[in-house]
Amino acid sequence: MVIQYKCPNCGDDMAFDSESGKLSCGSCGRTDAIEGFSDEFITTRFSDDEAKEYVCNNCGASVITDADTSATSCSFCGAAVVLADRVSGIHAPDKVIPFQISKEEAIQAFKKWCKNGRLTPKGFMSADRIKGITGIYVPFWLYDLHSVANVNARATRVREYTQGNYIYTETKYYDVHRKIDLTFNKVPVDASEKMNDDLMDKLEPYDYGSLKDFKTPYLAGYLAEKYNYNNKDLFPRVKSKVSGYIDKYISSTISGYSSVRYEEKRVNTKETNAHYVLLPVWMVYYDYDKQEHTFAMNGVNGKVVGKPPLSMAKVSAWFGSIAAATFITAKILTLIVGGDIW
Ligand SMILES: [Zn+2]
Ligand SMILES: [Zn+2]
């Protein structure tokens, strides 16, 4: 079923506006709250459940989608289209974080991310490299987890002291036992086959205070995907995501010893809850060196991830001039190895 939102003033198509958080008409500028938008102005058209071809309510053109797309726009007239049957039933999201960064802001952030050309190859900034910029609602599972860790370790405390003509080394042995209860809330794992897992992991954190109950108008004007993996499929990933944290936490509770040797470390992690949510991501596709590159941006706080195009000559010149400042050195290193940059 195709849903489109029509402006009550002028009849043109409305789309979600990240600035006002409302449906907004591109023609006359009218905005409407999502809660209570009248059914009268929602047009729908039915088609087969698994259809990959939908008919636009405006112009009658076919909207071709792949099986995982749940929101898109008509490639002929540009109208925002929500494919309702892909966000209902078992695919109905519990919550959504609406976009808070507009397309214009995302483009500016991309330029800033390229350090306004300071480190990019000559000619990179002057050419229009951006091939496409797309706002996508990416499906995620948010897990609530409960972990219980049972730990047995052998630890020592070593003391050296001098008495008369002798140096003594005293070693005390300790049996260390820990039983640790840990609760995790809203650990995200992306559930779309298409999205790069590493890139998505780096986009965190999202502000879960801005989670809203899911409503289809939030999707109007964006792309949206439905999940390919359910919460059972992705449980091993979320488990490995928290395991490093659990290890660190355990070792933080065993301190003040000269050495610690773990004899047993049993961790049992259970899912207490999993929520299906859509999180906003701007994807920018740009070409450089005859290759297509991608960067992604958190659609709420503007955090940018990906690898920037770098001119090695410019980087080493800049590096040389400020190498004394260790803080900046560390920043450049992350820049070069392609870590998170903002
Ligand atoms: Zn209008
Ligand atoms: Zn159309």
CSV table of C-alpha atoms and ligand atoms in Angstrom, one decimal:
chain,number,residue,atom,x,y,z
A,1,MET,CA,0.0,0.0,0.0
A,2,VAL,CA,1.4,3.4,-1.0
A,3,ILE,CA,0.8,6.3,1.3
A,4,GLN,CA,1.2,9.9,0.2
A,5,TYR,CA,0.5,13.1,2.3
A,6,LYS,CA,-1.3,15.9,0.5
A,7,CYS,CA,-1.2,19.5,1.5
A,8,PRO,CA,-4.6,20.7,2.8
A,9,ASN,CA,-4.0,24.1,1.2
A,10,CYS,CA,-2.7,23.5,-2.2
A,11,GLY,CA,-2.8,19.7,-2.7
A,12,ASP,CA,0.9,19.3,-3.4
A,13,ASP,CA,3.0,16.6,-1.7
A,14,MET,CA,4.1,17.0,1.9
A,15,ALA,CA,7.3,15.6,3.4
A,16,PHE,CA,8.8,15.4,6.9
A,17,ASP,CA,10.7,18.6,7.8
A,18,SER,CA,13.7,18.0,10.1
A,19,GLU,CA,13.7,21.6,11.4
A,20,SER,CA,10.1,21.8,12.5
A,21,GLY,CA,9.5,18.1,13.1
A,22,LYS,CA,6.3,18.4,11.1
A,23,LEU,CA,4.9,17.6,7.7
A,24,SER,CA,5.8,20.4,5.4
A,25,CYS,CA,4.6,21.5,2.0
A,26,GLY,CA,7.3,22.4,-0.5
A,27,SER,CA,5.0,24.5,-2.6
A,28,CYS,CA,3.1,26.8,-0.2
A,29,GLY,CA,5.1,26.3,3.0
A,30,ARG,CA,2.3,25.0,5.2
A,31,THR,CA,3.3,22.8,8.1
A,32,ASP,CA,1.1,20.3,9.9
A,33,ALA,CA,1.8,18.3,13.1
A,34,ILE,CA,2.1,14.6,12.6
A,35,GLU,CA,-0.2,13.8,15.4
A,36,GLY,CA,-3.7,14.4,14.2
A,37,PHE,CA,-2.9,14.9,10.5
A,38,SER,CA,-6.4,14.4,8.9
A,39,ASP,CA,-7.0,11.1,7.1
A,40,GLU,CA,-8.8,13.2,4.5
A,41,PHE,CA,-5.4,14.3,3.1
A,42,ILE,CA,-3.7,10.9,3.2
A,43,THR,CA,-4.0,9.1,-0.1
A,44,THR,CA,-3.5,5.4,-0.4
A,45,ARG,CA,-3.3,2.9,-3.1
A,46,PHE,CA,-3.2,-0.9,-2.6
A,47,SER,CA,-1.1,-3.4,-4.3
A,48,ASP,CA,0.1,-7.0,-3.7
A,49,ASP,CA,1.9,-7.5,-0.4
A,50,GLU,CA,5.3,-8.3,-1.9
A,51,ALA,CA,5.0,-6.1,-5.0
A,52,LYS,CA,8.2,-4.4,-6.1
A,53,GLU,CA,6.3,-2.0,-8.3
A,54,TYR,CA,3.9,0.5,-6.9
A,55,VAL,CA,1.8,3.1,-8.7
A,56,CYS,CA,2.3,6.7,-7.7
A,57,ASN,CA,-0.9,8.4,-6.5
A,58,ASN,CA,0.1,11.6,-8.2
A,59,CYS,CA,1.2,10.9,-11.7
A,60,GLY,CA,0.5,7.2,-12.2
A,61,ALA,CA,4.1,6.3,-12.8
A,62,SER,CA,5.5,3.1,-11.5
A,63,VAL,CA,7.6,3.3,-8.4
A,64,ILE,CA,10.1,0.5,-8.7
A,65,THR,CA,11.6,-0.6,-5.3
A,66,ASP,CA,13.6,-3.4,-4.1
A,67,ALA,CA,12.0,-5.8,-1.6
A,68,ASP,CA,13.6,-4.1,1.5
A,69,THR,CA,12.6,-0.5,0.8
A,70,SER,CA,9.8,0.9,2.9
A,71,ALA,CA,9.9,4.6,1.9
A,72,THR,CA,11.2,6.3,-1.2
A,73,SER,CA,10.2,9.0,-3.7
A,74,CYS,CA,8.5,8.7,-7.1
A,75,SER,CA,11.3,8.9,-9.6
A,76,PHE,CA,9.0,10.6,-12.0
A,77,CYS,CA,7.3,13.4,-10.0
A,78,GLY,CA,9.4,13.3,-6.9
A,79,ALA,CA,6.5,12.7,-4.5
A,80,ALA,CA,7.4,11.2,-1.1
A,81,VAL,CA,6.0,7.7,-1.0
A,82,VAL,CA,5.7,5.4,2.0
A,83,LEU,CA,5.2,1.7,1.4
A,84,ALA,CA,2.9,1.0,4.3
A,85,ASP,CA,2.9,-2.8,4.1
A,86,ARG,CA,6.6,-2.8,4.7
A,87,VAL,CA,6.3,-1.0,8.0
A,88,SER,CA,3.4,-3.0,9.4
A,89,GLY,CA,2.8,-6.4,10.9
A,90,ILE,CA,6.1,-8.0,12.0
A,91,HIS,CA,7.9,-5.2,10.3
A,92,ALA,CA,6.2,-2.4,12.3
A,93,PRO,CA,8.9,-0.4,14.0
A,94,ASP,CA,8.4,0.3,17.7
A,95,LYS,CA,10.1,3.7,17.6
A,96,VAL,CA,11.8,6.1,15.4
A,97,ILE,CA,14.3,9.0,15.9
A,98,PRO,CA,13.3,11.6,13.3
A,99,PHE,CA,15.9,13.4,11.3
A,100,GLN,CA,17.1,16.6,13.0
A,101,ILE,CA,19.8,17.6,10.4
A,102,SER,CA,18.6,18.9,7.0
A,103,LYS,CA,20.1,18.0,3.7
A,104,GLU,CA,21.7,21.4,3.4
A,105,GLU,CA,23.3,21.0,6.8
A,106,ALA,CA,24.6,17.5,5.9
A,107,ILE,CA,26.3,18.9,2.7
A,108,GLN,CA,27.9,21.7,4.8
A,109,ALA,CA,29.1,19.1,7.3
A,110,PHE,CA,30.6,17.1,4.5
A,111,LYS,CA,32.6,20.1,3.4
A,112,LYS,CA,33.7,20.8,6.9
A,113,TRP,CA,34.7,17.2,7.3
A,114,CYS,CA,36.9,17.5,4.3
A,115,LYS,CA,38.6,20.3,6.3
A,116,ASN,CA,37.3,22.7,3.7
A,117,GLY,CA,39.9,21.3,1.3
A,118,ARG,CA,42.9,21.8,3.5
A,119,LEU,CA,43.9,18.1,3.4
A,120,THR,CA,42.0,16.9,0.4
A,121,PRO,CA,43.8,16.5,-3.0
A,122,LYS,CA,44.0,19.6,-5.3
A,123,GLY,CA,40.8,20.3,-7.1
A,124,PHE,CA,38.8,18.0,-4.9
A,125,MET,CA,36.7,20.8,-3.3
A,126,SER,CA,36.2,22.9,-6.5
A,127,ALA,CA,34.7,20.0,-8.5
A,128,ASP,CA,31.3,18.9,-7.5
A,129,ARG,CA,32.1,15.5,-6.3
A,130,ILE,CA,28.9,14.7,-4.5
A,131,LYS,CA,27.1,12.2,-6.6
A,132,GLY,CA,24.3,11.8,-4.2
A,133,ILE,CA,23.1,12.5,-0.8
A,134,THR,CA,20.4,10.4,0.7
A,135,GLY,CA,18.6,10.5,4.0
A,136,ILE,CA,18.0,6.9,5.0
A,137,TYR,CA,16.1,5.5,8.0
A,138,VAL,CA,18.2,2.5,8.9
A,139,PRO,CA,16.6,-0.4,10.8
A,140,PHE,CA,18.3,-1.2,14.1
A,141,TRP,CA,17.5,-3.5,17.0
A,142,LEU,CA,18.0,-1.9,20.4
A,143,TYR,CA,18.7,-4.6,23.0
A,144,ASP,CA,18.2,-4.5,26.7
A,145,LEU,CA,20.6,-7.1,28.2
A,146,HIS,CA,21.3,-8.7,31.5
A,147,SER,CA,24.7,-10.2,32.1
A,148,VAL,CA,25.9,-12.3,35.0
A,149,ALA,CA,29.7,-12.9,35.3
A,150,ASN,CA,31.3,-15.4,37.7
A,151,VAL,CA,35.0,-14.9,38.0
A,152,ASN,CA,37.7,-16.8,39.9
A,153,ALA,CA,41.2,-15.4,39.8
A,154,ARG,CA,44.5,-15.9,41.5
A,155,ALA,CA,46.2,-12.7,42.4
A,156,THR,CA,49.4,-11.7,44.1
A,157,ARG,CA,50.7,-8.7,46.0
A,158,VAL,CA,54.5,-8.4,46.0
A,159,ARG,CA,56.5,-6.2,48.4
A,160,GLU,CA,60.2,-5.7,48.5
A,161,TYR,CA,62.1,-4.5,51.6
A,162,THR,CA,65.6,-4.4,53.0
A,163,GLN,CA,66.5,-5.6,56.5
A,164,GLY,CA,70.1,-5.7,57.6
A,165,ASN,CA,72.2,-7.1,54.7
A,166,TYR,CA,69.3,-8.7,53.0
A,167,ILE,CA,66.7,-7.7,50.4
A,168,TYR,CA,63.4,-9.6,51.0
A,169,THR,CA,60.7,-10.2,48.5
A,170,GLU,CA,57.4,-11.0,50.1
A,171,THR,CA,54.6,-12.4,47.9
A,172,LYS,CA,51.1,-12.7,49.2
A,173,TYR,CA,48.6,-14.9,47.3
A,174,TYR,CA,44.9,-14.1,47.1
A,175,ASP,CA,41.9,-16.1,45.8
A,176,VAL,CA,39.6,-13.5,44.2
A,177,HIS,CA,35.9,-14.2,43.5
A,178,ARG,CA,33.5,-11.9,41.8
A,179,LYS,CA,29.9,-12.3,40.9
A,180,ILE,CA,28.8,-9.4,38.8
A,181,ASP,CA,25.4,-8.3,37.6
A,182,LEU,CA,25.3,-6.0,34.7
A,183,THR,CA,22.3,-4.4,33.0
A,184,PHE,CA,22.6,-2.9,29.5
A,185,ASN,CA,19.9,-0.6,28.0
A,186,LYS,CA,19.4,0.0,24.3
A,187,VAL,CA,22.5,-1.4,22.8
A,188,PRO,CA,22.1,-0.9,19.0
A,189,VAL,CA,22.9,-3.3,16.2
A,190,ASP,CA,22.0,-2.4,12.6
A,191,ALA,CA,19.6,-4.9,11.0
A,192,SER,CA,20.0,-4.1,7.3
A,193,GLU,CA,22.0,-6.3,5.0
A,194,LYS,CA,22.9,-3.3,2.8
A,195,MET,CA,24.5,-1.1,5.5
A,196,ASN,CA,28.1,-1.5,6.4
A,197,ASP,CA,28.2,-2.8,10.0
A,198,ASP,CA,31.5,-1.0,10.9
A,199,LEU,CA,30.2,2.3,9.6
A,200,MET,CA,26.9,2.0,11.4
A,201,ASP,CA,28.7,1.0,14.7
A,202,LYS,CA,30.8,4.2,14.5
A,203,LEU,CA,27.7,6.4,14.1
A,204,GLU,CA,26.8,5.9,17.7
A,205,PRO,CA,25.8,7.2,20.1
A,206,TYR,CA,22.3,8.2,19.2
A,207,ASP,CA,20.3,10.2,21.7
A,208,TYR,CA,17.6,7.7,22.8
A,209,GLY,CA,15.8,10.5,24.6
A,210,SER,CA,14.5,11.6,21.1
A,211,LEU,CA,12.9,8.2,20.3
A,212,LYS,CA,9.3,8.7,19.2
A,213,ASP,CA,6.5,6.2,18.8
A,214,PHE,CA,6.6,5.2,15.2
A,215,LYS,CA,4.3,6.9,12.7
A,216,THR,CA,4.6,6.6,8.9
A,217,PRO,CA,4.7,10.4,8.2
A,218,TYR,CA,8.2,10.6,9.7
A,219,LEU,CA,9.4,8.6,6.6
A,220,ALA,CA,7.9,10.9,4.0
A,221,GLY,CA,10.6,12.3,1.9
A,222,TYR,CA,13.3,9.9,2.9
A,223,LEU,CA,14.4,6.4,2.1
A,224,ALA,CA,13.7,3.7,4.6
A,225,GLU,CA,14.7,0.1,4.8
A,226,LYS,CA,13.2,-2.8,6.6
A,227,TYR,CA,15.2,-5.3,8.6
A,228,ASN,CA,16.7,-8.3,7.0
A,229,TYR,CA,17.8,-9.8,10.3
A,230,ASN,CA,15.6,-10.3,13.3
A,231,ASN,CA,16.6,-9.9,17.0
A,232,LYS,CA,17.5,-13.6,17.3
A,233,ASP,CA,19.8,-13.5,14.2
A,234,LEU,CA,21.7,-10.5,15.6
A,235,PHE,CA,22.0,-11.6,19.2
A,236,PRO,CA,25.5,-13.0,18.7
A,237,ARG,CA,26.6,-9.6,17.4
A,238,VAL,CA,25.2,-7.6,20.3
A,239,LYS,CA,26.8,-10.2,22.7
A,240,SER,CA,30.2,-9.7,21.2
A,241,LYS,CA,29.6,-5.9,21.3
A,242,VAL,CA,29.2,-5.9,25.1
A,243,SER,CA,31.8,-8.5,25.9
A,244,GLY,CA,34.7,-6.1,25.7
A,245,TYR,CA,32.9,-3.8,28.1
A,246,ILE,CA,32.2,-6.7,30.5
A,247,ASP,CA,35.9,-7.7,30.5
A,248,LYS,CA,37.0,-4.2,31.2
A,249,TYR,CA,34.4,-3.9,34.0
A,250,ILE,CA,35.5,-7.1,35.6
A,251,SER,CA,39.2,-6.1,35.6
A,252,SER,CA,38.2,-2.7,37.1
A,253,THR,CA,36.8,-4.5,40.1
A,254,ILE,CA,40.1,-6.4,40.8
A,255,SER,CA,42.6,-3.7,41.4
A,256,GLY,CA,45.6,-3.1,43.7
A,257,TYR,CA,47.4,-6.4,42.9
A,258,SER,CA,50.8,-7.1,41.4
A,259,SER,CA,49.4,-9.8,39.1
A,260,VAL,CA,46.1,-11.3,38.3
A,261,ARG,CA,45.6,-14.7,36.6
A,262,TYR,CA,42.0,-15.6,35.7
A,263,GLU,CA,41.2,-19.2,36.4
A,264,GLU,CA,37.5,-19.0,35.5
A,265,LYS,CA,35.5,-16.4,33.8
A,266,ARG,CA,31.9,-17.4,33.0
A,267,VAL,CA,29.7,-14.8,31.5
A,268,ASN,CA,26.0,-15.4,30.8
A,269,THR,CA,24.2,-12.7,28.8
A,270,LYS,CA,20.5,-12.8,28.2
A,271,GLU,CA,18.2,-10.6,26.1
A,272,THR,CA,15.5,-9.0,28.3
A,273,ASN,CA,14.0,-6.9,25.6
A,274,ALA,CA,14.6,-6.0,21.9
A,275,HIS,CA,13.0,-3.0,20.2
A,276,TYR,CA,12.9,-2.5,16.5
A,277,VAL,CA,13.7,1.1,15.7
A,278,LEU,CA,14.5,3.3,12.7
A,279,LEU,CA,17.5,5.6,13.1
A,280,PRO,CA,18.3,8.5,10.7
A,281,VAL,CA,21.5,8.4,8.6
A,282,TRP,CA,22.7,10.7,5.8
A,283,MET,CA,24.7,8.9,3.2
A,284,VAL,CA,26.9,10.9,0.9
A,285,TYR,CA,28.3,9.2,-2.2
A,286,TYR,CA,31.1,11.0,-3.9
A,287,ASP,CA,33.6,10.0,-6.5
A,288,TYR,CA,37.3,10.4,-6.4
A,289,ASP,CA,40.0,8.7,-8.3
A,290,LYS,CA,37.4,7.0,-10.5
A,291,GLN,CA,36.0,5.2,-7.4
A,292,GLU,CA,32.9,5.8,-5.5
A,293,HIS,CA,33.3,6.5,-1.8
A,294,THR,CA,30.8,6.7,1.0
A,295,PHE,CA,30.5,8.7,4.1
A,296,ALA,CA,27.8,8.4,6.7
A,297,MET,CA,26.5,10.9,9.1
A,298,ASN,CA,24.4,10.6,12.2
A,299,GLY,CA,21.1,12.4,11.3
A,300,VAL,CA,20.7,13.7,14.9
A,301,ASN,CA,24.0,15.0,16.1
A,302,GLY,CA,26.0,15.3,12.8
A,303,LYS,CA,28.7,12.9,13.7
A,304,VAL,CA,30.6,11.9,10.5
A,305,VAL,CA,32.2,8.6,9.8
A,306,GLY,CA,34.1,7.2,6.7
A,307,LYS,CA,37.4,7.8,5.1
A,308,PRO,CA,38.1,11.3,3.7
A,309,PRO,CA,40.0,11.7,0.5
A,310,LEU,CA,43.5,12.8,1.6
A,311,SER,CA,46.4,14.4,-0.2
A,312,MET,CA,49.4,12.7,1.4
A,313,ALA,CA,51.6,15.7,0.5
A,314,LYS,CA,49.3,18.1,2.3
A,315,VAL,CA,48.9,15.8,5.3
A,316,SER,CA,52.7,15.5,5.8
A,317,ALA,CA,53.2,19.3,5.4
A,318,TRP,CA,50.6,20.0,8.0
A,319,PHE,CA,51.8,17.2,10.2
A,320,GLY,CA,55.3,18.6,10.1
A,321,SER,CA,54.2,22.1,11.1
A,322,ILE,CA,52.3,21.1,14.2
A,323,ALA,CA,53.9,17.8,15.2
A,324,ALA,CA,54.9,19.3,18.6
A,325,ALA,CA,51.3,19.5,19.8
A,326,THR,CA,50.6,15.9,20.8
A,327,PHE,CA,46.9,16.4,21.0
A,328,ILE,CA,46.7,17.4,17.4
A,329,THR,CA,49.1,14.7,16.4
A,330,ALA,CA,46.7,12.1,17.8
A,331,LYS,CA,43.9,13.7,15.9
A,332,ILE,CA,45.8,13.6,12.6
A,333,LEU,CA,46.6,10.0,13.2
A,334,THR,CA,43.0,9.1,13.6
A,335,LEU,CA,42.4,11.1,10.4
A,336,ILE,CA,45.0,9.1,8.5
A,337,VAL,CA,43.8,5.7,9.7
A,338,GLY,CA,40.3,6.7,9.1
A,339,GLY,CA,38.7,6.7,12.5
A,340,ASP,CA,35.9,8.9,13.7
A,341,ILE,CA,36.4,12.5,12.6
A,342,TRP,CA,34.4,15.5,13.4
B,1,ZN,ZN,0.8,23.5,0.0
B,2,ZN,ZN,4.7,10.3,-9.3
